[in-house]
N, CA, C and O atoms as CSV, one atom per row, in Angstrom:
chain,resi,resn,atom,element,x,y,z
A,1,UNK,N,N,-43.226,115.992,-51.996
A,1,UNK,CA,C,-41.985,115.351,-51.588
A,1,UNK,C,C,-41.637,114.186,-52.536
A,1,UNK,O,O,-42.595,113.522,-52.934
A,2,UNK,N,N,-40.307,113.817,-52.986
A,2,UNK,CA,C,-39.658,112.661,-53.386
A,2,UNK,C,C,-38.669,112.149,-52.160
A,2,UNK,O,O,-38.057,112.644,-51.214
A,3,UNK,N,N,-38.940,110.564,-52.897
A,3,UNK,CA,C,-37.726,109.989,-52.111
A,3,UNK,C,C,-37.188,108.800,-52.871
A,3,UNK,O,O,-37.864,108.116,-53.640
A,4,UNK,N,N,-35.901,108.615,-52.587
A,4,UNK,CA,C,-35.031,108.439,-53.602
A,4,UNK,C,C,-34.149,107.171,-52.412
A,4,UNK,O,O,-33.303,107.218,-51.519
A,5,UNK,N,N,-34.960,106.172,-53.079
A,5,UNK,CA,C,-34.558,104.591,-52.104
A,5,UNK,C,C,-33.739,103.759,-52.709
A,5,UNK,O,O,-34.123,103.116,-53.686
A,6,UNK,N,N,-32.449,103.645,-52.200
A,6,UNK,CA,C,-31.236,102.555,-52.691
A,6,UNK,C,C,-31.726,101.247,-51.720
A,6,UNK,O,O,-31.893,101.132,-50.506
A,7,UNK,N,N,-31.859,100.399,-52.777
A,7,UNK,CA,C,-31.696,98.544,-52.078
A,7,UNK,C,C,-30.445,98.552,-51.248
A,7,UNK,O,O,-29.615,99.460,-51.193
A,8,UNK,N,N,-30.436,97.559,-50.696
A,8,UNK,CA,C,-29.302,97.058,-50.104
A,8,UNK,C,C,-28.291,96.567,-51.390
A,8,UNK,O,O,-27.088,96.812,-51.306
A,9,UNK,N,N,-28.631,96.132,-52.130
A,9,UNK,CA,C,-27.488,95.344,-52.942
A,9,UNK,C,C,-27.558,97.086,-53.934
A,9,UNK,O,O,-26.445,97.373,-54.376
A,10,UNK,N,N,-28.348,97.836,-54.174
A,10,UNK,CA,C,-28.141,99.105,-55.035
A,10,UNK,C,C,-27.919,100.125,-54.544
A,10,UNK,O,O,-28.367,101.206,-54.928
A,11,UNK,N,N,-27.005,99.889,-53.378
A,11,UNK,CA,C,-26.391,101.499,-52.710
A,11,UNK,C,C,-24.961,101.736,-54.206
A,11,UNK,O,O,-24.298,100.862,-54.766
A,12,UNK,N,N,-24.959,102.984,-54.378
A,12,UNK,CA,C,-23.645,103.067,-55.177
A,12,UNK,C,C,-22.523,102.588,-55.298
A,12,UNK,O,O,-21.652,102.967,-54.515
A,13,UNK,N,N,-22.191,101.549,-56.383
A,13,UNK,CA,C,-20.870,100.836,-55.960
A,13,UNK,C,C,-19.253,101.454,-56.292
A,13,UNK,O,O,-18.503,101.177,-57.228
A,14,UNK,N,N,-19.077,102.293,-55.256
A,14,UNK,CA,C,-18.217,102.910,-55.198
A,14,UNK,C,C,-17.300,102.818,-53.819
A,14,UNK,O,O,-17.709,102.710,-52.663
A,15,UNK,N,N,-15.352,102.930,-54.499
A,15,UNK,CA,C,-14.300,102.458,-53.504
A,15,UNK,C,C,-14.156,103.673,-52.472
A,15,UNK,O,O,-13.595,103.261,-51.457
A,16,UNK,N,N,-14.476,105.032,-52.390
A,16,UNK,CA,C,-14.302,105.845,-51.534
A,16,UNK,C,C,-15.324,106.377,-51.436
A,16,UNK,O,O,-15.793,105.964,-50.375
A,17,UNK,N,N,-16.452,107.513,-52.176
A,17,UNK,CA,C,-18.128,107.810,-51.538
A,17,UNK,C,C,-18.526,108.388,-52.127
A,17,UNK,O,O,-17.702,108.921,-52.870
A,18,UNK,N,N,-19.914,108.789,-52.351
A,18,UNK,CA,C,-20.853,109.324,-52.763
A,18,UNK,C,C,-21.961,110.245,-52.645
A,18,UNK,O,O,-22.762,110.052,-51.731
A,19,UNK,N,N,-22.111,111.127,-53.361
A,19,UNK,CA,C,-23.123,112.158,-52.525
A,19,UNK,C,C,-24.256,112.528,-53.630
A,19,UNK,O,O,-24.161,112.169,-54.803
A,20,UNK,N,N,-25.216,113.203,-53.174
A,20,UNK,CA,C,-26.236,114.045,-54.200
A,20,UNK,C,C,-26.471,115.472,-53.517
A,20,UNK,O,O,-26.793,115.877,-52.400
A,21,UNK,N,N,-26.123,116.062,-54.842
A,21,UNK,CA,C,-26.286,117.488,-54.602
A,21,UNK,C,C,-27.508,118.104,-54.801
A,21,UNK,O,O,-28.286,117.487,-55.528
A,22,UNK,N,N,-27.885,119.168,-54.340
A,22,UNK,CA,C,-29.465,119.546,-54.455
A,22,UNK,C,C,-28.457,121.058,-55.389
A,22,UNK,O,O,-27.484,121.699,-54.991
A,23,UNK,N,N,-29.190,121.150,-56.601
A,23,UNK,CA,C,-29.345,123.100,-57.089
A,23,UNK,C,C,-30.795,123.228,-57.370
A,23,UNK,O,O,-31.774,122.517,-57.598
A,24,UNK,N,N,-30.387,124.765,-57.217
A,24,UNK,CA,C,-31.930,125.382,-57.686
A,24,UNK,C,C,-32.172,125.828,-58.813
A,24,UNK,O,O,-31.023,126.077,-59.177
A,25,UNK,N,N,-32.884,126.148,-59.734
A,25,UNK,CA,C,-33.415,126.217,-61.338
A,25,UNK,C,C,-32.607,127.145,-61.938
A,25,UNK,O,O,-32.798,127.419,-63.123
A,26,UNK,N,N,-31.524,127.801,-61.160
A,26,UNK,CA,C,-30.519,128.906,-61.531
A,26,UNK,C,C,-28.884,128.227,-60.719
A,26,UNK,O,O,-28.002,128.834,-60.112
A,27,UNK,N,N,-29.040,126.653,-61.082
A,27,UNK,CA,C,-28.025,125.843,-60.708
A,27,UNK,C,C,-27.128,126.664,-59.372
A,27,UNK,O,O,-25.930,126.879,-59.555
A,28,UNK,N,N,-27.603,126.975,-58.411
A,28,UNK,CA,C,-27.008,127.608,-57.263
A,28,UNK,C,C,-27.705,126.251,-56.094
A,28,UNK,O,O,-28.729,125.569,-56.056
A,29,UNK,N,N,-26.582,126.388,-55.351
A,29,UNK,CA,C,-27.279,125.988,-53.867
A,29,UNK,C,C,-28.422,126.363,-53.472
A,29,UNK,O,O,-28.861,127.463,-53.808
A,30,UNK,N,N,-29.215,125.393,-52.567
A,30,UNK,CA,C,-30.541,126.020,-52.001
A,30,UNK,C,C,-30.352,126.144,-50.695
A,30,UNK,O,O,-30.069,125.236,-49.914
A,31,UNK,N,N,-30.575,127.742,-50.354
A,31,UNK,CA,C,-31.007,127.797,-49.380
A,31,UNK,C,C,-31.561,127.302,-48.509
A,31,UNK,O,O,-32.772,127.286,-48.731
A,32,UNK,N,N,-31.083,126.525,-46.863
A,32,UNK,CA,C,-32.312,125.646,-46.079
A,32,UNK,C,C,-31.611,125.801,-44.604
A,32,UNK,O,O,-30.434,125.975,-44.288
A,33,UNK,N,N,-32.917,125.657,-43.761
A,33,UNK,CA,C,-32.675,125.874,-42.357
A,33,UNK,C,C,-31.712,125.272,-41.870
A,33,UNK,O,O,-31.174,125.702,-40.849
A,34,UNK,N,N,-31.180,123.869,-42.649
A,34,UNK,CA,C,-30.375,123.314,-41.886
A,34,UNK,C,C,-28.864,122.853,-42.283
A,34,UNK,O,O,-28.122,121.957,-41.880
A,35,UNK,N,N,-28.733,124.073,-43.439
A,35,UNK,CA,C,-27.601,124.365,-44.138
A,35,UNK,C,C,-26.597,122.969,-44.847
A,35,UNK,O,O,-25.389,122.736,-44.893
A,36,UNK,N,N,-28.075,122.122,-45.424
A,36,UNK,CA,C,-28.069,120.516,-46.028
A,36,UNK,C,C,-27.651,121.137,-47.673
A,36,UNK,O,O,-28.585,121.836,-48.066
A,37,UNK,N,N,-26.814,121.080,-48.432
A,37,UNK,CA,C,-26.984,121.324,-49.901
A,37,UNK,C,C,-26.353,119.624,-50.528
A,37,UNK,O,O,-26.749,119.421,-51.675
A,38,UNK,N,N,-25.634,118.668,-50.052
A,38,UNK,CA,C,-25.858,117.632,-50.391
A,38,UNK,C,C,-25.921,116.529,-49.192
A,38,UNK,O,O,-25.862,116.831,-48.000
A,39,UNK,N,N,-26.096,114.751,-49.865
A,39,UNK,CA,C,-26.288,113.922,-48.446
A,39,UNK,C,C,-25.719,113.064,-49.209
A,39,UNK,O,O,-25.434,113.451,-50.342
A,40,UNK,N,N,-25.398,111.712,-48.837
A,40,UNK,CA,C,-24.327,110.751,-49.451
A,40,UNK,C,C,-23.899,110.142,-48.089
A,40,UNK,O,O,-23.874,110.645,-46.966
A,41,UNK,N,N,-23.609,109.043,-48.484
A,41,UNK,CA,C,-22.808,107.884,-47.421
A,41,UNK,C,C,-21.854,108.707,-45.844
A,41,UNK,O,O,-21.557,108.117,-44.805
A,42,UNK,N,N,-21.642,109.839,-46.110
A,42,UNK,CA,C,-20.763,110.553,-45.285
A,42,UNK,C,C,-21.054,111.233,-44.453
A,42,UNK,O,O,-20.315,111.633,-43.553
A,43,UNK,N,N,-22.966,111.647,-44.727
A,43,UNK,CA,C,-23.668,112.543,-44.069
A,43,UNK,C,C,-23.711,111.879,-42.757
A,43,UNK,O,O,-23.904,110.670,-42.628
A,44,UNK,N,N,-23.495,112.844,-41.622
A,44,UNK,CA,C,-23.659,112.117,-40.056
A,44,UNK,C,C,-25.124,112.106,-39.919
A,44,UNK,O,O,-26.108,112.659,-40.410
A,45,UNK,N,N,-24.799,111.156,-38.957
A,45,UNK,CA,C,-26.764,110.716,-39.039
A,45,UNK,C,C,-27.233,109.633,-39.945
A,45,UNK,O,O,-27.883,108.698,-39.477
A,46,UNK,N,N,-26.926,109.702,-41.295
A,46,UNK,CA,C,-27.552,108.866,-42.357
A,46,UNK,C,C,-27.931,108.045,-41.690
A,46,UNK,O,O,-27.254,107.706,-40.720
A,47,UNK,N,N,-29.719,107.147,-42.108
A,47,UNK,CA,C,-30.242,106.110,-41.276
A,47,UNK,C,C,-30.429,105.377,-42.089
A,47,UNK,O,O,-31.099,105.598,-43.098
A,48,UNK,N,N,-29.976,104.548,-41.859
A,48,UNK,CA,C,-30.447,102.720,-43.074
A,48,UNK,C,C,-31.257,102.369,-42.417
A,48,UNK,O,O,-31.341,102.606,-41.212
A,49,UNK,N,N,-32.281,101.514,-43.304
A,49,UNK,CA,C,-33.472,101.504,-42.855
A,49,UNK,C,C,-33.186,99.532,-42.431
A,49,UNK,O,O,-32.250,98.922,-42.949
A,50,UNK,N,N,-34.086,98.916,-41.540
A,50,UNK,CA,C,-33.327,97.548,-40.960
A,50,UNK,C,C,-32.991,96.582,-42.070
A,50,UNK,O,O,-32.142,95.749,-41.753
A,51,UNK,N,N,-33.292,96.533,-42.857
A,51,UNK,CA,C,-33.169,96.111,-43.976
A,51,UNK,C,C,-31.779,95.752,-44.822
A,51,UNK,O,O,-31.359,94.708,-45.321
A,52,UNK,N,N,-31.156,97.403,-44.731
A,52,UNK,CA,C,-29.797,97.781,-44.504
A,52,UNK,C,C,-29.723,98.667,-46.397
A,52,UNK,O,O,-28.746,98.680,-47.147
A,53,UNK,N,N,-31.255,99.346,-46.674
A,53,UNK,CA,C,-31.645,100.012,-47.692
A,53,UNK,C,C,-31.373,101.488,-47.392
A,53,UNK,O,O,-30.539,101.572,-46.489
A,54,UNK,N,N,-31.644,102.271,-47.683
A,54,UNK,CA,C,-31.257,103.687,-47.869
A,54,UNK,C,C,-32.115,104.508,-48.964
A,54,UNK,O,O,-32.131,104.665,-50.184
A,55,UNK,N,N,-32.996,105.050,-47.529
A,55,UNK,CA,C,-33.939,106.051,-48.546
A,55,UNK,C,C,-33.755,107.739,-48.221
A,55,UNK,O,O,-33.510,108.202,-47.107
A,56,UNK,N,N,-33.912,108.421,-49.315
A,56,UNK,CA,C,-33.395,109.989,-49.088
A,56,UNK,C,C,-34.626,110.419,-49.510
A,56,UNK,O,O,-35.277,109.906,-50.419
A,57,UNK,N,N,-35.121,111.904,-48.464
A,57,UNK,CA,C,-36.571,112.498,-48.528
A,57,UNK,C,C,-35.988,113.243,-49.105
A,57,UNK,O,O,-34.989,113.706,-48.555
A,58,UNK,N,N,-36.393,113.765,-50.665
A,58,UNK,CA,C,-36.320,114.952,-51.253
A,58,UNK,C,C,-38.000,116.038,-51.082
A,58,UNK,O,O,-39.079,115.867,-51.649
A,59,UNK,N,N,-37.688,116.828,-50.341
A,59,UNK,CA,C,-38.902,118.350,-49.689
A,59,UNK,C,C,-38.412,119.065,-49.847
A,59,UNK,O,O,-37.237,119.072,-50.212
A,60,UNK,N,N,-39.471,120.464,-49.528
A,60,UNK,CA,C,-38.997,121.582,-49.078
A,60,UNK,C,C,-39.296,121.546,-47.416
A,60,UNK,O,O,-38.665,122.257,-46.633
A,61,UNK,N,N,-40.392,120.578,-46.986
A,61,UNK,CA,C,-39.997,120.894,-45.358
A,61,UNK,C,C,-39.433,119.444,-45.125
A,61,UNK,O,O,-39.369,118.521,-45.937
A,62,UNK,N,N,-39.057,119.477,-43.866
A,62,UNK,CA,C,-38.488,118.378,-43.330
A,62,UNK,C,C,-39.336,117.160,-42.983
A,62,UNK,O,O,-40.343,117.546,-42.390
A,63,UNK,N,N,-39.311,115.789,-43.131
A,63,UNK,CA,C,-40.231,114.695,-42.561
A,63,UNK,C,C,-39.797,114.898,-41.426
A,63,UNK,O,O,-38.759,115.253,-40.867
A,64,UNK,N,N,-41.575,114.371,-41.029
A,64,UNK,CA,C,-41.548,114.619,-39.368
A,64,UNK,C,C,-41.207,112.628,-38.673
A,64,UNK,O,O,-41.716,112.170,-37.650
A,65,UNK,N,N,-40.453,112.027,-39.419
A,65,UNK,CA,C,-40.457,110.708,-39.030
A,65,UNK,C,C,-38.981,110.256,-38.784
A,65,UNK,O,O,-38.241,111.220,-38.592
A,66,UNK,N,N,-38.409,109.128,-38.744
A,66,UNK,CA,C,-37.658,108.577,-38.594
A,66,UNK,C,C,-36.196,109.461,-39.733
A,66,UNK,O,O,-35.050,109.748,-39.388
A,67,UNK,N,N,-36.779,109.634,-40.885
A,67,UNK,CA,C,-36.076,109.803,-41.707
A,67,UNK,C,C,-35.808,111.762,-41.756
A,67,UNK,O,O,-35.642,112.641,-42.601
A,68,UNK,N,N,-35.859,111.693,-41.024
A,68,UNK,CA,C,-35.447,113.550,-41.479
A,68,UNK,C,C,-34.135,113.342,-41.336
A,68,UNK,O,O,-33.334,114.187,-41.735
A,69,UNK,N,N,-33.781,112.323,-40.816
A,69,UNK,CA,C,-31.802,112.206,-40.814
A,69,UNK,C,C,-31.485,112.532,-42.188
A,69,UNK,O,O,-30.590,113.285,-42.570
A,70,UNK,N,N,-32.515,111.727,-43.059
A,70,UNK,CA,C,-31.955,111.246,-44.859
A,70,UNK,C,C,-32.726,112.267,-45.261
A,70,UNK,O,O,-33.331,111.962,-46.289
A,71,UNK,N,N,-33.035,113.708,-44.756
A,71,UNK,CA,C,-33.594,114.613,-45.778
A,71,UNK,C,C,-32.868,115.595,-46.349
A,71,UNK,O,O,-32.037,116.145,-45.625
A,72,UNK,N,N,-32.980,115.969,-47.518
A,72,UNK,CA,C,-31.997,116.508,-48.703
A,72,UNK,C,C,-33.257,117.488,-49.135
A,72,UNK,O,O,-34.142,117.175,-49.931
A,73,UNK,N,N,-33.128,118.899,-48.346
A,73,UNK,CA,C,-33.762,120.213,-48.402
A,73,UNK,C,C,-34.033,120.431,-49.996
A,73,UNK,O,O,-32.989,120.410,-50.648
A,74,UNK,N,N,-35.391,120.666,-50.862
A,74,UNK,CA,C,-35.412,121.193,-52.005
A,74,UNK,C,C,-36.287,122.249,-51.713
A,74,UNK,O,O,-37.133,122.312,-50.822
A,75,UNK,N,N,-35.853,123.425,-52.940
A,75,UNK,CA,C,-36.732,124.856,-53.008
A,75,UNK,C,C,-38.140,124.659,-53.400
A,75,UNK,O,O,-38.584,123.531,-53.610
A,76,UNK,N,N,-38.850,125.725,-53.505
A,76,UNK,CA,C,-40.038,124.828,-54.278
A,76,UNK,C,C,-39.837,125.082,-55.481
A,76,UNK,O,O,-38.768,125.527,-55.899
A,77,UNK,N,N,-40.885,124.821,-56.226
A,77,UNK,CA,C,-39.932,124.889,-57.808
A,77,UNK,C,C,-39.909,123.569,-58.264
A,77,UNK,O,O,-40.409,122.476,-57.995
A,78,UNK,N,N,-38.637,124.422,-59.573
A,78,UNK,CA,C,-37.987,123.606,-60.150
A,78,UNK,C,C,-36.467,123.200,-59.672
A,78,UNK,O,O,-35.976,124.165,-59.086
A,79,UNK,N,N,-35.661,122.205,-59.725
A,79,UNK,CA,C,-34.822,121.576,-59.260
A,79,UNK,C,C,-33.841,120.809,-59.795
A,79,UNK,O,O,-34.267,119.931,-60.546
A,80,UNK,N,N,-32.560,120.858,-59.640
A,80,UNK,CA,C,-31.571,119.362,-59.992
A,80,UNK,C,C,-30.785,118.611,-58.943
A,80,UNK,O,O,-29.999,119.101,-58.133
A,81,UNK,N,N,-31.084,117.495,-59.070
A,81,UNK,CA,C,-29.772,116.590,-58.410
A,81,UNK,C,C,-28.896,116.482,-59.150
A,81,UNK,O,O,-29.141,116.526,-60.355
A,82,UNK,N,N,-27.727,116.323,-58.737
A,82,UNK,CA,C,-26.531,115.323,-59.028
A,82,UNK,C,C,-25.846,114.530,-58.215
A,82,UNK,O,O,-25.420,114.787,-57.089
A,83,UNK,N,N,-25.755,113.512,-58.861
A,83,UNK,CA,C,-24.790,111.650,-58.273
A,83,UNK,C,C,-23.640,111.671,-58.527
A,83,UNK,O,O,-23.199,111.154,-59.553
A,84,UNK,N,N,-22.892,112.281,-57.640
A,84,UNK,CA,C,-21.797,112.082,-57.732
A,84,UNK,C,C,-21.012,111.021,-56.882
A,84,UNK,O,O,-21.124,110.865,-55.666
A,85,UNK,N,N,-20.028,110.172,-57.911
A,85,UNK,CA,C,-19.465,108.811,-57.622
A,85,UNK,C,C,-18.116,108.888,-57.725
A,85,UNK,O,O,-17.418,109.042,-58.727
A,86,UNK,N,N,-17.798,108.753,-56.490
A,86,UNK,CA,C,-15.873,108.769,-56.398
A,86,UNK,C,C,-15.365,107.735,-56.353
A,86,UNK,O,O,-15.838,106.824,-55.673
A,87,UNK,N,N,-14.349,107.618,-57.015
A,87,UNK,CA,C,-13.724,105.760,-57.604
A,87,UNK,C,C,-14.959,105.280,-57.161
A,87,UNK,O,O,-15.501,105.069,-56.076
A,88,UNK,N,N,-15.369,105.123,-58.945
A,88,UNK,CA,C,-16.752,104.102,-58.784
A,88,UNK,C,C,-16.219,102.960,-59.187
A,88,UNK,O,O,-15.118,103.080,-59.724
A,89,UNK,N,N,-16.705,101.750,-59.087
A,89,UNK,CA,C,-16.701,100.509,-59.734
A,89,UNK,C,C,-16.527,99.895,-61.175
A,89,UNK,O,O,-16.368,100.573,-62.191
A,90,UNK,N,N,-16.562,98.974,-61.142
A,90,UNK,CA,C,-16.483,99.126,-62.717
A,90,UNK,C,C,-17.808,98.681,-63.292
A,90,UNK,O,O,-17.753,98.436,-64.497
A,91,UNK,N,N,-19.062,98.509,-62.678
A,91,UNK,CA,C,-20.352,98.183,-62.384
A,91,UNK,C,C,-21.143,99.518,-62.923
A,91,UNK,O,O,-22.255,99.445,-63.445
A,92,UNK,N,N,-20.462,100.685,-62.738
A,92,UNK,CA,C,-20.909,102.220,-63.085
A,92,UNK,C,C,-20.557,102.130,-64.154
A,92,UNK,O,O,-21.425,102.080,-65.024
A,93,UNK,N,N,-19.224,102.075,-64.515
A,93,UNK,CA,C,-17.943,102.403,-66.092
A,93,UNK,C,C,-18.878,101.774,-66.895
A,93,UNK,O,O,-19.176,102.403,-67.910
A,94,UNK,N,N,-19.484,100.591,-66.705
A,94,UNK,CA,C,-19.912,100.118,-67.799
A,94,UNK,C,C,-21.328,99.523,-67.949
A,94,UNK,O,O,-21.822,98.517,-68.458
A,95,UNK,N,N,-21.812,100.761,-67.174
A,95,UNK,CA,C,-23.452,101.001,-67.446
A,95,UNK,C,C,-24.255,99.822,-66.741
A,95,UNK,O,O,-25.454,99.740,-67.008
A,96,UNK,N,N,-23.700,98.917,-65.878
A,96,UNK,CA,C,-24.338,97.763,-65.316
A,96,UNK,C,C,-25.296,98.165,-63.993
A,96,UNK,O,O,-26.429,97.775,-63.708
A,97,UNK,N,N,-24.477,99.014,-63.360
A,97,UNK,CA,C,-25.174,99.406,-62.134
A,97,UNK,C,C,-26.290,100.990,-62.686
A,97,UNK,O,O,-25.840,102.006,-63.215
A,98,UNK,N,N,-27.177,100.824,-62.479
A,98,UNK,CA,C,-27.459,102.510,-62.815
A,98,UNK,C,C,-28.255,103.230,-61.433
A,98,UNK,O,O,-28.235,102.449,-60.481
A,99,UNK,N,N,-28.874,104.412,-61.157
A,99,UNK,CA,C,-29.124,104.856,-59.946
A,99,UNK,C,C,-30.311,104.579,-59.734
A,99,UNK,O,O,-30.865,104.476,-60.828
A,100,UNK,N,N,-31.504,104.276,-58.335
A,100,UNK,CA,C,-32.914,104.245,-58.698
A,100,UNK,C,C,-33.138,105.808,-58.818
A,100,UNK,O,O,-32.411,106.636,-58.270
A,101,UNK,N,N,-34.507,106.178,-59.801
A,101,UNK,CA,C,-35.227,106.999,-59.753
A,101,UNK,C,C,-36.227,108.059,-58.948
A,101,UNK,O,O,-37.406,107.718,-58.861
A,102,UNK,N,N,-35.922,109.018,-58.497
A,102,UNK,CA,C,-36.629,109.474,-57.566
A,102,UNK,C,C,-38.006,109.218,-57.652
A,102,UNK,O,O,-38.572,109.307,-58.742
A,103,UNK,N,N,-38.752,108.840,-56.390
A,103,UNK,CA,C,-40.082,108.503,-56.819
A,103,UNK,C,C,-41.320,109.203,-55.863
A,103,UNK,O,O,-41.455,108.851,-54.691
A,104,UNK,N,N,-42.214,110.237,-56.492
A,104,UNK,CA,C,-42.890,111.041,-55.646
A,104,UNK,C,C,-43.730,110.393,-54.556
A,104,UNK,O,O,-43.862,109.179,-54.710
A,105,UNK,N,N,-44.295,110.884,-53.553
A,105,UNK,CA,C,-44.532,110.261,-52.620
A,105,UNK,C,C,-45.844,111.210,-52.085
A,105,UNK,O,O,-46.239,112.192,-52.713
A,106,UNK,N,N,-46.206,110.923,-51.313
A,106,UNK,CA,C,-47.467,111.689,-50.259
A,106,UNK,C,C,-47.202,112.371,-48.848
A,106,UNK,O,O,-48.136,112.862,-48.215
């Protein structure tokens, strides 16, 4: 599993929203039980953590914790995200803001 944690001050600075898309190694949607292919600010459910941070479980099964709200289904394999940013800031335009790194986990 990865998970892929925005700070509070490093959620995407963008005027309307944002999402990440999951493909599979043949850039198609992935298949998943719970018919998740991206998650972003819009997803119902999304859980900020008290903090008011934002972490996304990238798996192939679901966390069994608090956070399966923020889980973003991957195949097993190989994989791509994409960040996509609608009217972003000008914090993006000019390379100031950049995204955190997915970071593997246990």
């Amino acid at each position: 599993p990865w998970r892929l944690r925005f700070g509070l001050e490093a959620l995407p600075p963008v005027d309307a929203f944002w999402s990440i898309t999951m493909y599979d190694s043949t850039n198609f949607f992935v298949d998943n039980p719970i018919d998740r292919y991206a998650i972003g600010i819009r997803t119902p459910g999304l859980r900020l953590a008290e903090d008011g941070s934002l972490t996304i479980v990238i798996s192939r099964t679901a966390p069994a914790d608090e956070l399966a709200a923020n889980w973003l289904p991957a195949p097993e394999g190989h994989f791509r995200l994409s960040l996509r940013l609608y009217n972003p800031r000008p914090a993006v335009l000019s390379g100031e803001w950049t995204p955190p790194a997915p970071m593997a986990s246990s």
